[in-house]
PDB file of C-alpha atoms in Angstrom:
ATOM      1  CA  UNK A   1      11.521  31.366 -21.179  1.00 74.00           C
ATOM      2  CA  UNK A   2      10.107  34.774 -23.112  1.00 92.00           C
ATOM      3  CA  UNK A   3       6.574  35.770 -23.498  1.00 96.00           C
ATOM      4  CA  UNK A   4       4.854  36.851 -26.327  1.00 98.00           C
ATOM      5  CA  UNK A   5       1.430  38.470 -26.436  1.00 98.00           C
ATOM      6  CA  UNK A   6      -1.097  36.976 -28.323  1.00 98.00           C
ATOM      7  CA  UNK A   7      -3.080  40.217 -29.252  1.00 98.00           C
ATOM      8  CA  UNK A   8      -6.683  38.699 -30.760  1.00 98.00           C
ATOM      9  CA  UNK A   9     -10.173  40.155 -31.036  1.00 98.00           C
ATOM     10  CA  UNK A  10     -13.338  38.359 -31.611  1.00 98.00           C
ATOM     11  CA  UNK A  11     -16.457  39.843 -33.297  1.00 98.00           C
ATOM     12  CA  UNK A  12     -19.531  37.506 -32.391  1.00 97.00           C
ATOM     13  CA  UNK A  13     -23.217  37.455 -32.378  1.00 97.00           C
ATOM     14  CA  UNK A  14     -23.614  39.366 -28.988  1.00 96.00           C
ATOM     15  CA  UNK A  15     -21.929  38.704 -25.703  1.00 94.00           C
ATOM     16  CA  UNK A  16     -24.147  36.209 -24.318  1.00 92.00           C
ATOM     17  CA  UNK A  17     -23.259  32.673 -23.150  1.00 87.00           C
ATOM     18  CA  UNK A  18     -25.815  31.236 -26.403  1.00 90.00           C
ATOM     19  CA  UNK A  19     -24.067  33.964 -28.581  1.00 96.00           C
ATOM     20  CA  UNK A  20     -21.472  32.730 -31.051  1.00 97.00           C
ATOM     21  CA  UNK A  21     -17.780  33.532 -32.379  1.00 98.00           C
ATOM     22  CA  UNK A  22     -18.133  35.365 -36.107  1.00 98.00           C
ATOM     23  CA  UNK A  23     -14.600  36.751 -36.630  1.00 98.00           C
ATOM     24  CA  UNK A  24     -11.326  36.121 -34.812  1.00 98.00           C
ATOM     25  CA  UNK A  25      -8.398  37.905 -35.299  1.00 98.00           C
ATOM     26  CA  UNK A  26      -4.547  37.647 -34.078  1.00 98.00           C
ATOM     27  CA  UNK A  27      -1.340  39.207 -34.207  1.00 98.00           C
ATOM     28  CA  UNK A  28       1.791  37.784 -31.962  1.00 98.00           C
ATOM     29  CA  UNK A  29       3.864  40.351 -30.331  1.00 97.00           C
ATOM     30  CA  UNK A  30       6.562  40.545 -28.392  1.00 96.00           C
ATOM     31  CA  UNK A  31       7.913  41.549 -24.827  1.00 93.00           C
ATOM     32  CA  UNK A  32       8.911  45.283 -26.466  1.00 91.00           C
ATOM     33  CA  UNK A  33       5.902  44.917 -28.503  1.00 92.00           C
ATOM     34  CA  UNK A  34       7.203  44.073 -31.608  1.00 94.00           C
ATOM     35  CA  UNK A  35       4.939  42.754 -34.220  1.00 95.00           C
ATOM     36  CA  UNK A  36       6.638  39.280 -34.827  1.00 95.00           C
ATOM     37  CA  UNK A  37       3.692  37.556 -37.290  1.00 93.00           C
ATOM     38  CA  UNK A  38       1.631  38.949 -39.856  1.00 94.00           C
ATOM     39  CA  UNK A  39      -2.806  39.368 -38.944  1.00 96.00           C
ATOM     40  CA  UNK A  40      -4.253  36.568 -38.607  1.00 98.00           C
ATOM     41  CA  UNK A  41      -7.756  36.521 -39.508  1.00 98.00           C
ATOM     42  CA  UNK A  42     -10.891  34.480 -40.078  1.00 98.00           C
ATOM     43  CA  UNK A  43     -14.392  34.584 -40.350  1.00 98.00           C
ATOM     44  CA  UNK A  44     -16.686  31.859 -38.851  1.00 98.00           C
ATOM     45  CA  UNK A  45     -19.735  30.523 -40.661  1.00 98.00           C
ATOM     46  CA  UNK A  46     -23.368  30.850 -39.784  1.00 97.00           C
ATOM     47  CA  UNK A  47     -26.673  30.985 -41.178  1.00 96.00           C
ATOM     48  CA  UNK A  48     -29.165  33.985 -42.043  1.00 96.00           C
ATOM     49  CA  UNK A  49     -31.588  33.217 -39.219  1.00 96.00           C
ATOM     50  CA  UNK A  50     -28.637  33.039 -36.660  1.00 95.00           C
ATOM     51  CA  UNK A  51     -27.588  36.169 -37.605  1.00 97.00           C
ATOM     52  CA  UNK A  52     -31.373  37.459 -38.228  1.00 96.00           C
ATOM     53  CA  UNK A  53     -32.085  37.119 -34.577  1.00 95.00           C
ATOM     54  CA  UNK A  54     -28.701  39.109 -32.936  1.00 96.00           C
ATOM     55  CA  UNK A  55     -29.827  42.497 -31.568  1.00 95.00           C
ATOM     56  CA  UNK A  56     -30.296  45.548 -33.393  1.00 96.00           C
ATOM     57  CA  UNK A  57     -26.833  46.904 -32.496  1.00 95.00           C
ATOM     58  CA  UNK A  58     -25.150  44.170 -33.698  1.00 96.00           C
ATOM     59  CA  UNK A  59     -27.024  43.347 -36.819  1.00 96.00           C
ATOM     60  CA  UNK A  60     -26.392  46.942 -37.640  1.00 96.00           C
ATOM     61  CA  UNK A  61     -22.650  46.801 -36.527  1.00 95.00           C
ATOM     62  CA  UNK A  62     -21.873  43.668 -38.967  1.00 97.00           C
ATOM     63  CA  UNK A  63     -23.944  44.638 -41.637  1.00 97.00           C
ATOM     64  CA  UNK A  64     -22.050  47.978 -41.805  1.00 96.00           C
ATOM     65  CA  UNK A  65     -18.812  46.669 -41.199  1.00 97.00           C
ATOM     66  CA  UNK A  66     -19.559  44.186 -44.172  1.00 97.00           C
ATOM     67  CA  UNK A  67     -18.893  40.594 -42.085  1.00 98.00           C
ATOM     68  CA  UNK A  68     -22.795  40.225 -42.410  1.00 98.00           C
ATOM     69  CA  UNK A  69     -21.624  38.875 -45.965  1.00 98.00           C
ATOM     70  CA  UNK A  70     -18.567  37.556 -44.775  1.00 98.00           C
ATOM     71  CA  UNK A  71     -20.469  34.913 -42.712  1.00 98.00           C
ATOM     72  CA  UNK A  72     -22.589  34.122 -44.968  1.00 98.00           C
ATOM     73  CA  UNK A  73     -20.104  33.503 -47.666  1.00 98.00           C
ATOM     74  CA  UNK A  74     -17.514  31.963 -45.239  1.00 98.00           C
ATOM     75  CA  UNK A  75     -17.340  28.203 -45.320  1.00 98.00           C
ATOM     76  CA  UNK A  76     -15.153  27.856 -41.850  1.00 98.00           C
ATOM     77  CA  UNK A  77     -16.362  26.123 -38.997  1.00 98.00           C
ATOM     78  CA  UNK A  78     -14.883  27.147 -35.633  1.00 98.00           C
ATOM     79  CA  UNK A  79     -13.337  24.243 -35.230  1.00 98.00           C
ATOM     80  CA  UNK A  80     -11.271  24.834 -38.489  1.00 98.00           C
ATOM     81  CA  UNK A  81     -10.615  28.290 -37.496  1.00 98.00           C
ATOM     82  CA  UNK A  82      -9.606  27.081 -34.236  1.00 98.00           C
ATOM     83  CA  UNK A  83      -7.026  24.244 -35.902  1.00 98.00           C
ATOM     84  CA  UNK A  84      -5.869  27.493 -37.826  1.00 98.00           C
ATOM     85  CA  UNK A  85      -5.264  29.756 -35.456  1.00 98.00           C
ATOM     86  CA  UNK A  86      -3.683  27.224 -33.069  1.00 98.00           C
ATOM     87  CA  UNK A  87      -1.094  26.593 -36.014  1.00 98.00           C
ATOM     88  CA  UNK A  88      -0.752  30.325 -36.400  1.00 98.00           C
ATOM     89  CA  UNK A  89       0.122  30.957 -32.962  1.00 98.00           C
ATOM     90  CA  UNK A  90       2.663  27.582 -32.920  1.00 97.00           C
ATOM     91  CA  UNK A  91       4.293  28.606 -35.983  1.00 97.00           C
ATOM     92  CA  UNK A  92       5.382  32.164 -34.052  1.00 97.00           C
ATOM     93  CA  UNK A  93       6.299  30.980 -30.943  1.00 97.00           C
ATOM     94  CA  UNK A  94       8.083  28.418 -29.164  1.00 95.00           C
ATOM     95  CA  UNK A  95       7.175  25.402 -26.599  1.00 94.00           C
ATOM     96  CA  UNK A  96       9.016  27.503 -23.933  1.00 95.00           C
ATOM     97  CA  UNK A  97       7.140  31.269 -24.601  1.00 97.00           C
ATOM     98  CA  UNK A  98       4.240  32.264 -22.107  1.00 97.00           C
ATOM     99  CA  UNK A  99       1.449  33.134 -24.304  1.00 98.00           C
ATOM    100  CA  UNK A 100      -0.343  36.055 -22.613  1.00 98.00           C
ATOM    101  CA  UNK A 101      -3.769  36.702 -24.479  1.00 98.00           C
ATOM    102  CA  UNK A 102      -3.989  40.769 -24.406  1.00 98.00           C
ATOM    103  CA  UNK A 103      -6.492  42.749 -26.332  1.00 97.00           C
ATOM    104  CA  UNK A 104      -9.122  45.165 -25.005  1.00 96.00           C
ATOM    105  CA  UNK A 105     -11.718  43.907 -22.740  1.00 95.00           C
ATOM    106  CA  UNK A 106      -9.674  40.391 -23.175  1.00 97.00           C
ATOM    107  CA  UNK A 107     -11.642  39.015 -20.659  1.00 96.00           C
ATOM    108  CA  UNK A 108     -14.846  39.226 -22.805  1.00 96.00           C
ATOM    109  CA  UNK A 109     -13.102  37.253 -25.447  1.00 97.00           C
ATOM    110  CA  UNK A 110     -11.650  34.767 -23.064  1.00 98.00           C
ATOM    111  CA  UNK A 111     -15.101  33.419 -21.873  1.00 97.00           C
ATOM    112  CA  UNK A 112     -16.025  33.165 -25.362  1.00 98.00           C
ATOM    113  CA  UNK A 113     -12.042  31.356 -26.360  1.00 98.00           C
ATOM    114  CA  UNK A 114     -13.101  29.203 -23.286  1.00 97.00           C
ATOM    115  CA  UNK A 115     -16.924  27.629 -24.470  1.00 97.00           C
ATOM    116  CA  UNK A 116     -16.132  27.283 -28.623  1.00 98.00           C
ATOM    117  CA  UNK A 117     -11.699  26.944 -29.090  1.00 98.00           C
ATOM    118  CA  UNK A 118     -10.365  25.037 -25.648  1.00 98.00           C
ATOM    119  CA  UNK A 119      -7.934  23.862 -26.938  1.00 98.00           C
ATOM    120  CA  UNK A 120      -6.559  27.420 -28.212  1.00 98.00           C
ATOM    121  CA  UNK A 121      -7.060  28.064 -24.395  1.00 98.00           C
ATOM    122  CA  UNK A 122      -5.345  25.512 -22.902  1.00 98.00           C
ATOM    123  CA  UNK A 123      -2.211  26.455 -24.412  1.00 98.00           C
ATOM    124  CA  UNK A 124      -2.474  30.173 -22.968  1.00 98.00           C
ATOM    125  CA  UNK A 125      -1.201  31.650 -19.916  1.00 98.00           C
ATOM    126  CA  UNK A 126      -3.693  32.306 -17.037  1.00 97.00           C
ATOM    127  CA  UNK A 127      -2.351  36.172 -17.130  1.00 97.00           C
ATOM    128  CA  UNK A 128      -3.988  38.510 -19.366  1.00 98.00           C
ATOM    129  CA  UNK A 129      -3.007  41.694 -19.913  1.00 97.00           C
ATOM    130  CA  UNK A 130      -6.148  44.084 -20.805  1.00 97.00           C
ATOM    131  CA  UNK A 131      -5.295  46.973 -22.442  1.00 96.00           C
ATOM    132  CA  UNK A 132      -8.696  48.975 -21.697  1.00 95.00           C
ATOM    133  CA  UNK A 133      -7.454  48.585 -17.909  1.00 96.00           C
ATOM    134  CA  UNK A 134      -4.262  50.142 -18.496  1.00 95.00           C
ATOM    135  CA  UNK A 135      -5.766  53.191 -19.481  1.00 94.00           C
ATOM    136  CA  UNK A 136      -8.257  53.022 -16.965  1.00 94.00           C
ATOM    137  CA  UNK A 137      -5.639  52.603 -14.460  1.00 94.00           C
ATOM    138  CA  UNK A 138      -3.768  55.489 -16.102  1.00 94.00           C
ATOM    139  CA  UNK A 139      -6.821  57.995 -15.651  1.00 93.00           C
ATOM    140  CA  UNK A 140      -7.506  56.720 -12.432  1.00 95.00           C
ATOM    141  CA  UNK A 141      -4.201  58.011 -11.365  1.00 94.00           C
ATOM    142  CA  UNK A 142      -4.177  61.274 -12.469  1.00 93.00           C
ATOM    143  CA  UNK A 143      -1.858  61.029 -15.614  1.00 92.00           C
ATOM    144  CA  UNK A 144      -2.814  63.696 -18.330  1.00 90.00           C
ATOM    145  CA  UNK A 145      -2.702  62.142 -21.402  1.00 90.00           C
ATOM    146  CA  UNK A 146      -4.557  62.150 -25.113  1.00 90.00           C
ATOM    147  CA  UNK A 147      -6.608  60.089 -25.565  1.00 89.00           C
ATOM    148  CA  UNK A 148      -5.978  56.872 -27.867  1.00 92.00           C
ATOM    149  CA  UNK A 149      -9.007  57.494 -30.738  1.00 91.00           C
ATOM    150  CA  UNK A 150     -10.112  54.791 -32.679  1.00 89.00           C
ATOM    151  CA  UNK A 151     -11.923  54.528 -35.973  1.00 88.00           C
ATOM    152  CA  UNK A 152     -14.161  51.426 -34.507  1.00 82.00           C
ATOM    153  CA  UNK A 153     -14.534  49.482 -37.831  1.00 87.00           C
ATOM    154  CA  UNK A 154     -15.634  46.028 -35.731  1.00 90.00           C
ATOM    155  CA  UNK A 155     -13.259  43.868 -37.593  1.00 96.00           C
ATOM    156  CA  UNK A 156     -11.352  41.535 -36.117  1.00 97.00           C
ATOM    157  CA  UNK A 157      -8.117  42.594 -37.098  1.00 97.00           C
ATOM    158  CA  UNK A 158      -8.477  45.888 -37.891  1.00 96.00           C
ATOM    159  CA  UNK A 159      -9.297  46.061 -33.932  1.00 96.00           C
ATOM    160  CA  UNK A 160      -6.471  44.167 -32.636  1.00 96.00           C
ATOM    161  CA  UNK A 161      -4.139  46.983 -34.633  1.00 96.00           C
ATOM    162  CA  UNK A 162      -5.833  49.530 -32.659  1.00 96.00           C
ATOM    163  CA  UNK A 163      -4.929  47.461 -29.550  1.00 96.00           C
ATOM    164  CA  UNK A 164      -1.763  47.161 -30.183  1.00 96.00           C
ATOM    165  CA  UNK A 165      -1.400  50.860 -31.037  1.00 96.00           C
ATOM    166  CA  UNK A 166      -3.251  51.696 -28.261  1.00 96.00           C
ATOM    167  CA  UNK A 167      -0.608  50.003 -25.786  1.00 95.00           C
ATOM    168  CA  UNK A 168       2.018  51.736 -28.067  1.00 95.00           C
ATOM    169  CA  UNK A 169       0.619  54.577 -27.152  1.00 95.00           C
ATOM    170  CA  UNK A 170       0.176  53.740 -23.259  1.00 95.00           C
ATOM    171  CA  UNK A 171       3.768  53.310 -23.473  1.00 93.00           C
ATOM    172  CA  UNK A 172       4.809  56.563 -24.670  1.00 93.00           C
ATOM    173  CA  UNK A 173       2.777  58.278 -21.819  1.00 91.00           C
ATOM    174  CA  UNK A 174       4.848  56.179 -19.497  1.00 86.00           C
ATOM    175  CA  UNK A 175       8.712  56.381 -20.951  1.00 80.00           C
TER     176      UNK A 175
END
């Protein structure tokens, strides 16, 4: 039995319970962190007033980021996106692998994987592995290290590649 990490971010309408999943994004890595798929990535559906009433921040964020128009052009449900990325996730692993969810501030994500895609849930591991923590951790014990900079772009996928170079780069500090 291996493990692969399923590295995903979610963009979504705020991070309330009534907020909503806008963007998800995956990549499937291995144990040596090895990209083994390509980016997954979809945008959800919504409507104008939906998106009208997030808060400033984050009707600012999208509409810079350009998934403002994304949504509104997008004609996914999350329950396709869902069947999608469950497929996605199948197709680059096996029965046998322990799919650890990992991204930064997974946790946030989780709750959110948890209310709108159970079934994408049920077939993850309990274990996360939280990348924001790690370096947290790392400060906290004195390492000196640069800090991992990130452009911020709040896209999905072009998150999760910071993510996943941000580990990469966790990992050098510690070889």
């Amino acid at each position: 039995m291996g493990k692969k990490f399923i590295c995903l971010d979610l963009e979504m309408t705020g991070l309330l319970e009534s907020d909503e999943i806008l963007e998800v994004a995956c990549i499937v890595i291995d144990e040596s962190f090895n990209e083994v798929s390509d980016g997954f990535s979809k945008v959800v559906s919504s409507t104008a007033d939906k998106l009208e009433n997030m808060m400033d921040v984050c009707k600012n964020m999208h509409k810079e980021s350009g998934l403002w128009d994304d949504v509104l052009l997008s004609e996914n449900t999350i329950a396709q996106v869902e069947l999608s990325l469950l497929e996605f996730v199948t197709n680059h692993t096996s029965a046998h692998d322990e799919l650890i969810l990992c991204g930064n501030s997974i946790h946030v994500d989780r709750g959110f994987i948890k209310r709108y895609m159970s079934s994408f849930d049920h077939i993850l591991h309990y274990r996360m592995l939280d990348v924001t923590s790690v370096g947290l951790f790392l400060q906290a014990s004195g390492v000196v290290f640069t800090p991992y900079v990130k452009a911020k772009a709040h896209r999905a996928l072009d998150d999760i590649k910071e993510s996943i170079g941000e580990m990469l780069h966790y990992q050098s500090i510690l070889k």
